[in-house]
Coordinates of C-alpha atoms and ligand atoms in Angstrom, one line a residue:
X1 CA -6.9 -69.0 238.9
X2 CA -7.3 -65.4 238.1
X3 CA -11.5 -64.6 238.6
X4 CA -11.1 -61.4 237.0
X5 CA -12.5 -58.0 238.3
X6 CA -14.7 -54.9 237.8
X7 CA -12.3 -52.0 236.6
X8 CA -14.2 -49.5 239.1
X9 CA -17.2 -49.6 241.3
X10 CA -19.3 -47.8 238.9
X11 CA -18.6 -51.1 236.6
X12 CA -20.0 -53.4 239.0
X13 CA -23.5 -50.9 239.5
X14 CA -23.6 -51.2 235.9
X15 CA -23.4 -54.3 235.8
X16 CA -25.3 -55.2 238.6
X17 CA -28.2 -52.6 237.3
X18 CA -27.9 -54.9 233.9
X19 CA -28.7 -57.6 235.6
X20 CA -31.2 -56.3 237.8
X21 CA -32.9 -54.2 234.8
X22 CA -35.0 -56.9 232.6
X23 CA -37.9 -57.9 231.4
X24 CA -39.5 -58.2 234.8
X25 CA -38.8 -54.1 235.1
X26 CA -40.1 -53.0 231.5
X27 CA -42.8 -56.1 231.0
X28 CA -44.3 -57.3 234.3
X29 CA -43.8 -54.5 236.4
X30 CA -46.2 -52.0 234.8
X31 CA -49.1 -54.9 234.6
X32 CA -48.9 -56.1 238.3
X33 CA -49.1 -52.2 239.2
X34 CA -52.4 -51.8 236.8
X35 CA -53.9 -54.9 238.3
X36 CA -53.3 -53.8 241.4
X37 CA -54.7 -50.0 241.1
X38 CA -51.9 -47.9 240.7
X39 CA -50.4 -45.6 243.6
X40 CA -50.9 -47.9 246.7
X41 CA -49.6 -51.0 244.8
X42 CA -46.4 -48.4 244.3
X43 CA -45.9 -47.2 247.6
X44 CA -46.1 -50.8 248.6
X45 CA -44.0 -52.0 246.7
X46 CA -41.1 -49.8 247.3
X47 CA -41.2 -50.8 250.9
X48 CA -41.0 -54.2 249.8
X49 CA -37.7 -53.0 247.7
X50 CA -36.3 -50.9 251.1
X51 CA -37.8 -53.6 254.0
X52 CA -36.7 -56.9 251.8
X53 CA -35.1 -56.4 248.4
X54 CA -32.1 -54.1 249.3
X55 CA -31.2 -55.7 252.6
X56 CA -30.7 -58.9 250.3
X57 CA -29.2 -57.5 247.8
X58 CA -26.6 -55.8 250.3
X59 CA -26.4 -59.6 252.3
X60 CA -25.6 -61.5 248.8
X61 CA -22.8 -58.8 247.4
X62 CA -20.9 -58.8 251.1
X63 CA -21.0 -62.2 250.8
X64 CA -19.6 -62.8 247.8
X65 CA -17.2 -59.8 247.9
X66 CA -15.6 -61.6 251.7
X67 CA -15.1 -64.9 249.4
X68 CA -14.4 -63.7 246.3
X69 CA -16.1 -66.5 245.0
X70 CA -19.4 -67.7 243.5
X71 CA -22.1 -68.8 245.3
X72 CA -20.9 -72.8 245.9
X73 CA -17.5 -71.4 246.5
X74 CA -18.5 -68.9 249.1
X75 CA -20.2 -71.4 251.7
X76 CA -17.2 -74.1 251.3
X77 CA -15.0 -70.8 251.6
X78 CA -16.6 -70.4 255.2
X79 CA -18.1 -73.5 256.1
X80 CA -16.3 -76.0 254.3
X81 CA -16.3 -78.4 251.3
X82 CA -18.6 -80.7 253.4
X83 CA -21.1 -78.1 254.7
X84 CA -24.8 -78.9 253.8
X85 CA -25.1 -75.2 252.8
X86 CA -23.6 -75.6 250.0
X87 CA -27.0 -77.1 248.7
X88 CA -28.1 -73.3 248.9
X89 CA -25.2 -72.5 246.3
X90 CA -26.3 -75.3 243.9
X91 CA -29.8 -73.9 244.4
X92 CA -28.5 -70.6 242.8
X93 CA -26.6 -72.1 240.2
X94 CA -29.5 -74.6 239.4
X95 CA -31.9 -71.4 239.2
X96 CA -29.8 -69.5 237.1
X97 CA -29.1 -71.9 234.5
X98 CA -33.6 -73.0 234.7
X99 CA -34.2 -68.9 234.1
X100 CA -31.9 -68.7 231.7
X101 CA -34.1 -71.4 229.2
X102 CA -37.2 -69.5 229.9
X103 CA -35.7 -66.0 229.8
X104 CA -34.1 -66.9 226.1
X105 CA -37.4 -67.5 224.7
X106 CA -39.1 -64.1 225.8
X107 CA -36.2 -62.7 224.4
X108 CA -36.8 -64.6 220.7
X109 CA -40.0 -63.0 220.7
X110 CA -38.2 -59.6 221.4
X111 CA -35.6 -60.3 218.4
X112 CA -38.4 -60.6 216.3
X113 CA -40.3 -57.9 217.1
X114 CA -37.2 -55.8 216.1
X115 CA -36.7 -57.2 213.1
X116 CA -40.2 -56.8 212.5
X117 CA -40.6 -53.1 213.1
X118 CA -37.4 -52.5 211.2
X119 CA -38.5 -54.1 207.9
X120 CA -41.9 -51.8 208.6
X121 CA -44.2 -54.9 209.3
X122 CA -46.4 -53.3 211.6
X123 CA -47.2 -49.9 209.7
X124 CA -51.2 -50.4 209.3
X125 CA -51.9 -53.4 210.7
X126 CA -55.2 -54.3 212.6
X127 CA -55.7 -54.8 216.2
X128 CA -56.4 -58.3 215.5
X129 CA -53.3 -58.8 213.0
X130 CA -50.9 -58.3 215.9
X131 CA -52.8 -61.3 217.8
X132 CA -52.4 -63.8 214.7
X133 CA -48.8 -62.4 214.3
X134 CA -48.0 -63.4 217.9
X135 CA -49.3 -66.5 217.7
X136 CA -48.6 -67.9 215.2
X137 CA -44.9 -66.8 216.7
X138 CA -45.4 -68.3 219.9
X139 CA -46.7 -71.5 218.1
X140 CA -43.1 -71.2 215.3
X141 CA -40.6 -74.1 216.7
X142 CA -38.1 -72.2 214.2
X143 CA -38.4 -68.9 215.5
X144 CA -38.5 -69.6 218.8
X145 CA -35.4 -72.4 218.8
X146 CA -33.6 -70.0 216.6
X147 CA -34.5 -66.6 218.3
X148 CA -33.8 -68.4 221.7
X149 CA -30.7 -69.7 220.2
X150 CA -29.8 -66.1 219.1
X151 CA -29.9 -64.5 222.4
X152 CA -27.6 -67.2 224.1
X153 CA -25.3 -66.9 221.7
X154 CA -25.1 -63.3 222.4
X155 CA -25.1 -63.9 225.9
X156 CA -22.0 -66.3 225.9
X157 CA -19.9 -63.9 224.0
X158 CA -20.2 -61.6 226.1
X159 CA -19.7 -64.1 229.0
X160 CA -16.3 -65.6 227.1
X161 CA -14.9 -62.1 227.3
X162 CA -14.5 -62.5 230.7
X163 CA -15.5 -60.0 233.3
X164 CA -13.1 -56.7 232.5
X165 CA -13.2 -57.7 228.6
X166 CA -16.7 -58.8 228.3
X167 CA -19.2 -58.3 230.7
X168 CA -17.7 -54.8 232.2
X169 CA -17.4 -53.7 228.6
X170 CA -20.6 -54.3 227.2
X171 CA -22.3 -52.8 230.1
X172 CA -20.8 -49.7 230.3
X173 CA -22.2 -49.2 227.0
X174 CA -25.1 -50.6 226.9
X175 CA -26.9 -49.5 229.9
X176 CA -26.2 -45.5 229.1
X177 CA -27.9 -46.1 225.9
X178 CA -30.8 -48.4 227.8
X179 CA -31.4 -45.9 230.3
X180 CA -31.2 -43.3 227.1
X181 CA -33.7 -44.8 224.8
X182 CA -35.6 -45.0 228.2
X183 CA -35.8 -41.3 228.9
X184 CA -36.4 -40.1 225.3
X185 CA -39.2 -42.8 225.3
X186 CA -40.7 -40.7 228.8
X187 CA -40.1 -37.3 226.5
X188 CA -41.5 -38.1 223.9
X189 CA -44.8 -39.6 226.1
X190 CA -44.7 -36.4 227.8
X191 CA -45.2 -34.1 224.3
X192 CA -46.8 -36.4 222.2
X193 CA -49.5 -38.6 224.5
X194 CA -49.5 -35.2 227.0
X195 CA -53.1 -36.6 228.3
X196 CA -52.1 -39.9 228.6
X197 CA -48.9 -38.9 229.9
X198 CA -51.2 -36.5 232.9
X199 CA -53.3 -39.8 233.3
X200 CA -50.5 -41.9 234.0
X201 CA -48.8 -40.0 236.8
X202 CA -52.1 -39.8 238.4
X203 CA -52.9 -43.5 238.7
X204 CA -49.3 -44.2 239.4
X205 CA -49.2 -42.0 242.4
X206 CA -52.9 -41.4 243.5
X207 CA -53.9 -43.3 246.9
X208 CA -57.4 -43.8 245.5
X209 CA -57.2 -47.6 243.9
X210 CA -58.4 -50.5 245.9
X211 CA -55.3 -52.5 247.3
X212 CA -56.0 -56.4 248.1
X213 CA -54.6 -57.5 251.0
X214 CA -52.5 -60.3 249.2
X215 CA -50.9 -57.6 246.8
X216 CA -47.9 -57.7 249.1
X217 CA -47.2 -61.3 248.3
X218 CA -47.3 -60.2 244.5
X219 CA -45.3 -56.6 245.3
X220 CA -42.7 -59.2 247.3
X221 CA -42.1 -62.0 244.6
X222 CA -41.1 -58.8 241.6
X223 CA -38.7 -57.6 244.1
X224 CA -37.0 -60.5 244.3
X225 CA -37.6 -61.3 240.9
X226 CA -36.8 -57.8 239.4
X227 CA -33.9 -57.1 241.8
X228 CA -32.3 -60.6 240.4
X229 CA -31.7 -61.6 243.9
X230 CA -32.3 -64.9 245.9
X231 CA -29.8 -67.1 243.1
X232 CA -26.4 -66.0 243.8
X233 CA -26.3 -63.5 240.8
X234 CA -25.5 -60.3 243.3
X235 CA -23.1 -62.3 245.3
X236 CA -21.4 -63.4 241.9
X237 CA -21.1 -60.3 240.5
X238 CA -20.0 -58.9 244.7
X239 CA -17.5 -61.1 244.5
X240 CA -15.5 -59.5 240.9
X241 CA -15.6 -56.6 243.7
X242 CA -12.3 -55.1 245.2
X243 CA -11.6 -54.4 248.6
X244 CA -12.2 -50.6 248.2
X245 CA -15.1 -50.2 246.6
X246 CA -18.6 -48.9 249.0
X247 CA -21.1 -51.9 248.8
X248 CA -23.5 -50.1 250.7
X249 CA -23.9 -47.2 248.6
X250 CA -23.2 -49.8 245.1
X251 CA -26.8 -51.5 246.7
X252 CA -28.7 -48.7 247.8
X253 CA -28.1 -46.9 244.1
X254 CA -28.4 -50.4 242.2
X255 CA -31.8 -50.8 243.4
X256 CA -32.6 -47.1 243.0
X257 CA -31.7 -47.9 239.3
X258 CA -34.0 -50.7 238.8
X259 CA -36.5 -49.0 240.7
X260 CA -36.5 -45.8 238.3
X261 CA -36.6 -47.7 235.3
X262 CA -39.6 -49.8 236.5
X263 CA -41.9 -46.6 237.5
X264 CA -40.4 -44.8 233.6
X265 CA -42.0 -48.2 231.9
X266 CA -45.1 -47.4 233.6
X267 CA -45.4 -44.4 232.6
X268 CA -44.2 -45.0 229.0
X269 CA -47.1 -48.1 228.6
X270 CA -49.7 -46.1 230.4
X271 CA -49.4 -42.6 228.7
X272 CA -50.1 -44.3 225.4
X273 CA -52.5 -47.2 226.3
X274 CA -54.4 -44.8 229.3
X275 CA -54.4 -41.9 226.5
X276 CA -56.1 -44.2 223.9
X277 CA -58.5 -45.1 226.3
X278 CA -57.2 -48.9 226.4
X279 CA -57.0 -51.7 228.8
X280 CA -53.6 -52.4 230.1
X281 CA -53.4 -56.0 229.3
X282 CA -51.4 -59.0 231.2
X283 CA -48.9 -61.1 230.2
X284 CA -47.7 -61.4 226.7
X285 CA -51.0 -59.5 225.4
X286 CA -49.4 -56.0 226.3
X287 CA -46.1 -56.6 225.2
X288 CA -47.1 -58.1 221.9
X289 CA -50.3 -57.5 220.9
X290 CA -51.7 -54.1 222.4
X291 CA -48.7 -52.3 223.0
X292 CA -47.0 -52.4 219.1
X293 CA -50.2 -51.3 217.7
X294 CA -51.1 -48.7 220.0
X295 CA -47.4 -47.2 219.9
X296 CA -47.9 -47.8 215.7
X297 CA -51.0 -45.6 215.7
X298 CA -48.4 -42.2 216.7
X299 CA -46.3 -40.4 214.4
X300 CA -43.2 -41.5 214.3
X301 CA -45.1 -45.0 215.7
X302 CA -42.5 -47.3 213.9
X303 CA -39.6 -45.6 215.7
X304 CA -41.0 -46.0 218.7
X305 CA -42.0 -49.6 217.8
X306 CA -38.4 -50.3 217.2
X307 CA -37.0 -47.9 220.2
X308 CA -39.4 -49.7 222.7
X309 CA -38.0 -53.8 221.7
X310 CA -34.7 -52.5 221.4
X311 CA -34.8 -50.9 225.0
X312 CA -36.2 -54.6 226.0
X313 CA -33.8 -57.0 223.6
X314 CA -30.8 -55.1 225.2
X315 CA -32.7 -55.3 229.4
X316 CA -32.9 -59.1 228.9
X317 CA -29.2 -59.1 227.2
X318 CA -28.1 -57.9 230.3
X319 CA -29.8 -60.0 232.4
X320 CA -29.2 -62.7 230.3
X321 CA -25.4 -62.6 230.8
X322 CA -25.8 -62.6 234.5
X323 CA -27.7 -65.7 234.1
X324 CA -25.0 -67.3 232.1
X325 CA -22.1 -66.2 234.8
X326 CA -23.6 -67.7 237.9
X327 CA -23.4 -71.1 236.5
X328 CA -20.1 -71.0 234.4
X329 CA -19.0 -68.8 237.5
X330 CA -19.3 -72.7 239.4
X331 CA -16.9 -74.2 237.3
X332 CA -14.4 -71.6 237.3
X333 CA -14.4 -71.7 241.0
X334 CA -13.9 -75.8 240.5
X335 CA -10.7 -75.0 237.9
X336 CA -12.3 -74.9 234.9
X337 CA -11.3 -72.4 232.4
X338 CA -13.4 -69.4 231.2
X339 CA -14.0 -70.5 227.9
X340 CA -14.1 -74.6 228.8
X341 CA -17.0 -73.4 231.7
X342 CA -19.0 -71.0 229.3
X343 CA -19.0 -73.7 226.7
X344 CA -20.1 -76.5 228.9
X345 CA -23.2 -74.8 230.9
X346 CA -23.9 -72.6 227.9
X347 CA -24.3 -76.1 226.0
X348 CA -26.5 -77.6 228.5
X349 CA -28.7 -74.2 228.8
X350 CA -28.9 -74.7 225.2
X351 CA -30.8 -78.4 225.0
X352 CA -33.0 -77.5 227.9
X353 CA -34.3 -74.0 226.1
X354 CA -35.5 -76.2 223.4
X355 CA -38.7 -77.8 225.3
X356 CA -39.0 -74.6 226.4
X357 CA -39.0 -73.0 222.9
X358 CA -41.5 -75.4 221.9
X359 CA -43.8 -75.0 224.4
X360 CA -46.1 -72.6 222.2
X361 CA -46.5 -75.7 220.1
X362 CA -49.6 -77.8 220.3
X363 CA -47.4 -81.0 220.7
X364 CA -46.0 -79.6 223.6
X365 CA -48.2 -77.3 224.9
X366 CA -49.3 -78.9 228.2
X367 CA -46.5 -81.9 229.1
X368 CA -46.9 -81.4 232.7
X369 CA -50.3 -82.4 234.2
X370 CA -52.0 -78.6 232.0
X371 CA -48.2 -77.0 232.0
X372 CA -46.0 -76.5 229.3
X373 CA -42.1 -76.8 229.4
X374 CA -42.0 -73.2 229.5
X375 CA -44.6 -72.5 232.5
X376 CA -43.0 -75.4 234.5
X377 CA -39.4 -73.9 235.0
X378 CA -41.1 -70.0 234.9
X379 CA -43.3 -71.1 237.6
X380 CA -40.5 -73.3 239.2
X381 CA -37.5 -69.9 239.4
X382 CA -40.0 -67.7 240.0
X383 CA -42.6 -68.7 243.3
X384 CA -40.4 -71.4 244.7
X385 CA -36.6 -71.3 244.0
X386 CA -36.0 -67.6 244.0
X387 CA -37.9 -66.9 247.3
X388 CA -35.9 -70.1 249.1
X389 CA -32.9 -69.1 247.8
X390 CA -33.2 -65.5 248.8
X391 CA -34.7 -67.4 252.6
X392 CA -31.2 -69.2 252.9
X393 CA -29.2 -66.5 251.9
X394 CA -30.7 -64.6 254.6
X395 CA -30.4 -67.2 257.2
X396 CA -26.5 -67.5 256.1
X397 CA -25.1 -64.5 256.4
X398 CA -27.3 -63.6 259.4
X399 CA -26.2 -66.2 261.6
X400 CA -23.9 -68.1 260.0
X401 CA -21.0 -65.7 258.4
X402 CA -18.7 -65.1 261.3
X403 CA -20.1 -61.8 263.0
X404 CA -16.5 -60.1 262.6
X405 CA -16.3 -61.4 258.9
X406 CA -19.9 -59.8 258.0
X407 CA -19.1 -56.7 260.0
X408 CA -15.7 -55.9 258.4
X409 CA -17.3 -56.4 254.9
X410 CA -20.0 -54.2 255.7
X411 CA -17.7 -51.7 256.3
X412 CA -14.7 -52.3 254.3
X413 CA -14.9 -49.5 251.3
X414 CA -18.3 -47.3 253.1
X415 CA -18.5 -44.7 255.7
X416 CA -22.1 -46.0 256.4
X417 CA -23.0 -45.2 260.3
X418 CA -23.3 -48.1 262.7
X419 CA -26.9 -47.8 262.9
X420 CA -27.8 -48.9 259.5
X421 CA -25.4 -52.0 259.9
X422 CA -27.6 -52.8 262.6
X423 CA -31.0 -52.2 261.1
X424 CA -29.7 -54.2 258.3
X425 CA -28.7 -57.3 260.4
X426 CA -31.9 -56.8 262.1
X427 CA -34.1 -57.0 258.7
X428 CA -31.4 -60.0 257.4
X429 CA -31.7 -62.0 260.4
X430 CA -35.9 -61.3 261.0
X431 CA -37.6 -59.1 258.8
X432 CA -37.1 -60.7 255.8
X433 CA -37.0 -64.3 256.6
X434 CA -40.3 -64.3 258.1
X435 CA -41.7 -62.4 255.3
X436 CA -40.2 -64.7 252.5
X437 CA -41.5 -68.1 255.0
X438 CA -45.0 -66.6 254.4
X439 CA -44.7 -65.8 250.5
X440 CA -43.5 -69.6 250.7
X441 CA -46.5 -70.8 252.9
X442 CA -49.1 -68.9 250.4
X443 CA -47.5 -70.7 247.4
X444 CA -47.8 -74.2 249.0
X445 CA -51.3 -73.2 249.9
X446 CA -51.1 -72.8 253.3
X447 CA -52.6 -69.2 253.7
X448 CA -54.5 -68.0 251.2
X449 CA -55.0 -65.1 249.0
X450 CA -58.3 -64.2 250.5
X451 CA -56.7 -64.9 254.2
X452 CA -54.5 -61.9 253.2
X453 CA -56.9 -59.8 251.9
X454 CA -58.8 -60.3 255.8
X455 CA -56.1 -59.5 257.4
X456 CA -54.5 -56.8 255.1
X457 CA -56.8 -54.9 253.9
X458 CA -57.8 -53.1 256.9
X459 CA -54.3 -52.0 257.3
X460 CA -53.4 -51.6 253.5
X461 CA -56.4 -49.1 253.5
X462 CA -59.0 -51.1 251.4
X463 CA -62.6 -49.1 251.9
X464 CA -64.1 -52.3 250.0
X465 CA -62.9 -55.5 252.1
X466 CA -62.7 -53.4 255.2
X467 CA -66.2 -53.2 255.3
X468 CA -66.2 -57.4 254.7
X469 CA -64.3 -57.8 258.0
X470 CA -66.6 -55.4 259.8
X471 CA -69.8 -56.0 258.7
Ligands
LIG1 N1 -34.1 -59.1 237.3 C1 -34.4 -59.7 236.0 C2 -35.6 -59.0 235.5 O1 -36.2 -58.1 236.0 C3 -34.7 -61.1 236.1 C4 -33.9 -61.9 237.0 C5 -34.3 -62.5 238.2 C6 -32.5 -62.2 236.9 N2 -33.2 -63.2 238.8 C7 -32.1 -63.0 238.0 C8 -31.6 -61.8 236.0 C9 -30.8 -63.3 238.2 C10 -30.4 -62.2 236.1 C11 -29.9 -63.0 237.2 O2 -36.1 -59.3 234.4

């Protein structure tokens, strides 16, 4: 069956960017960094990106691209129909399909909050109006069923299209104009919140915030998170990849991408909340509460209302159809049709997102021992799945592809120089693995937080616990 495949290598960034750029980028990104003081956390995190993240990336593309197949199909490819790796491929698809019942929901909340700024809704409310508002969202089983239900929707027509007609095509759009709104929104922080805007550079890049120890574990999980590897998303979208394209460079400038628009969210959410002299909240406080009526307060506040949730709607679209192909990508590679796969798992995602879309409801608000729905699979993808997934993957094309197999790949389409394939084994094979085992061993409870911080701190340049370990 024909798999379909990107029209040119600047497709496949695009569409690998998409996927990549979400809510993690525009959302999470910019609170972890606050939390964590600023320029240190940055630094840090971009050698998680370089050190873990892109050697990933780059070992989940070359696979897929030597299969041409998803991420069940590529281990029974290599290893055969019997091999016990292909659990690591059903781990991928199984993640997928859990983010995408989560993911949807967030997204409702975004739909809303367009609708919302475009019917002028927010235009003088209070501080403690956009609290109610949210909640009483959060807590809407029609809203969030329908604005969950919304957001598949989208997502599976642009998933039926296929990957020249659908996915391909809605990225190359839709991306120019994300990363557009995204500039003008940095502009227009520059001129209009120009204090803010001087305050948020400096506490992005200053070295004088305190840096925990166990920061790393947090700057490690986003990469993996915001980089959308560890679940076979980069390896499906590698293998819609011809022969001639440059992986190498399609990785290096996919995670440049992602990386830019994280730091240009910071600097949008701080310029305005740093310049008004406000906490940067966590969670779904900044998004929806502080944020909307901070931004409201500016002129032209309800354009930039509906700029700033349609930047984030059309990050989680893309993301959201990336979700979608890994799983329908599983039956095609089985014989399935486009349209019969898309239909099936897009059906199933469907039923599950429902406990999830309740889960702001007091009925269902903590089903699992304190947890909601939503909180169980969030918590599920995000400390345990994506991190083993991303272990395996590791482990697999390390030492299991065949060394000529992963070589040729490597170089098939690049002019990289020999060195970098062999710092990039080296960081596939070691580096990472042993850095994603002691994520793992911190969420199991093995090491803990305050371990890190002992033996971190010193090293990550802490003044505060480094006079705790030499007293
Ligand atoms: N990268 C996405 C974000 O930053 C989230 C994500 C993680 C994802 N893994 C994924 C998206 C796999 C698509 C596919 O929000």
């Amino acid at each position: 069956m024909n798999r379909g495949h990107w029209g040119s290598r600047l497709a496949f960034v695009l569409a690998a960017a998409g996927s990549a750029i979400g809510l993690g980028n525009i959302w999470k990104f910019p609170y972890i960094t606050y939390v964590n003081g600023g320029g240190k956390f940055v630094i840090l995190y971009l050698f998680c990106i370089l050190l873990v993240g892109l050697p990933v990336m780059l070992a989940e593309m070359i696979l897929g691209r030597s299969t041409q197949k998803g991420p069940v199909g590529s281990v029974e490819h290599i290893s055969g129909k019997k091999s016990g790796w292909r659990g690591m491929g059903m781990l991928g698809v199984f993640a997928s399909f859990s983010m995408m019942t989560f993911y949807g929901v967030v997204a409702g909340w975004v739909l809303s909050y367009i609708v919302l700024s475009l019917i002028g809704r927010f235009n003088g409310m209070q501080a403690s109006e956009f609290s109610t508002l949210f909640t009483s969202l959060a807590s809407s089983p029609w809203l969030n069923v329908g604005g969950s239900t919304v957001f598949l929707g989208l997502s599976l027509a642009i998933v039926l299209g296929g990957v020249k007609q659908g996915l391909e095509k809605f990225c190359n759009v839709l991306m120019p104009v994300l990363i557009g709104i995204m500039v003008l929104l940095c502009v227009n922080s520059m001129f209009s919140e120009s204090e803010g805007f001087s305050k948020a550079i400096k506490f992005m890049f200053s070295m004088d915030g305190e840096l925990k120890g166990h920061a790393i574990l947090e700057a490690l999980g986003h990469a993996f998170f915001s980089l959308s590897i560890g679940m076979g998303a980069m390896l499906t979208y590698g293998s819609y990849m011809s022969k001639d394209g440059d992986l190498v460079k399609s990785a290096v400038l996919v995670a440049f991408l992602d990386t830019f628009v994280a730091l240009m969210a910071c600097i949008i959410i701080f310029s305005t909340l740093l310049g008004h002299g406000v906490e940067v909240g966590q969670s779904v406080g900044l998004v929806f509460q502080t944020l909307p009526y901070e931004f409201a307060k500016a002129s032209y506040g309800s354009l930039i209302n509906l700029s700033f949730f349609i930047l984030l709607f059309l990050a989680a679209l893309t993301s959201g159809i990336s979700l979608v192909e890994v799983p329908a990508a599983y039956l095609i590679d089985k014989g399935y049709t486009r349209n019969t796969s898309t239909l099936i798992i897009g059906g199933l995602i469907w039923i599950i997102s429902i406990p999830c879309a309740l889960s702001g409801t007091p009925e269902w608000n903590a089903v699992f021992g304190g947890w909601s729905f939503f909180d169980t699979m969030d918590n599920m993808v995000s400390w345990y799945l994506l991190p083993l997934g991303g272990l395996l993957i590791c482990l697999y094309v390390g030492f299991v592809m065949p060394d000529k197999m992963r070589k040729n790949e490597y170089f098939t389409g690049s002019s990289s120089a020999q060195i970098f394939y062999t710092v990039w084994l080296i960081l596939v094979r070691f580096i990472a693995p042993m850095i994603v085992v002691v994520i793992m061993l911190n969420k199991l409870g093995f090491i803990t937080n305050q371990e890190f911080d002992s033996y971190f701190s010193s090293m990550l340049g802490s003044s505060k616990s480094q006079e705790s370990i030499t007293p």
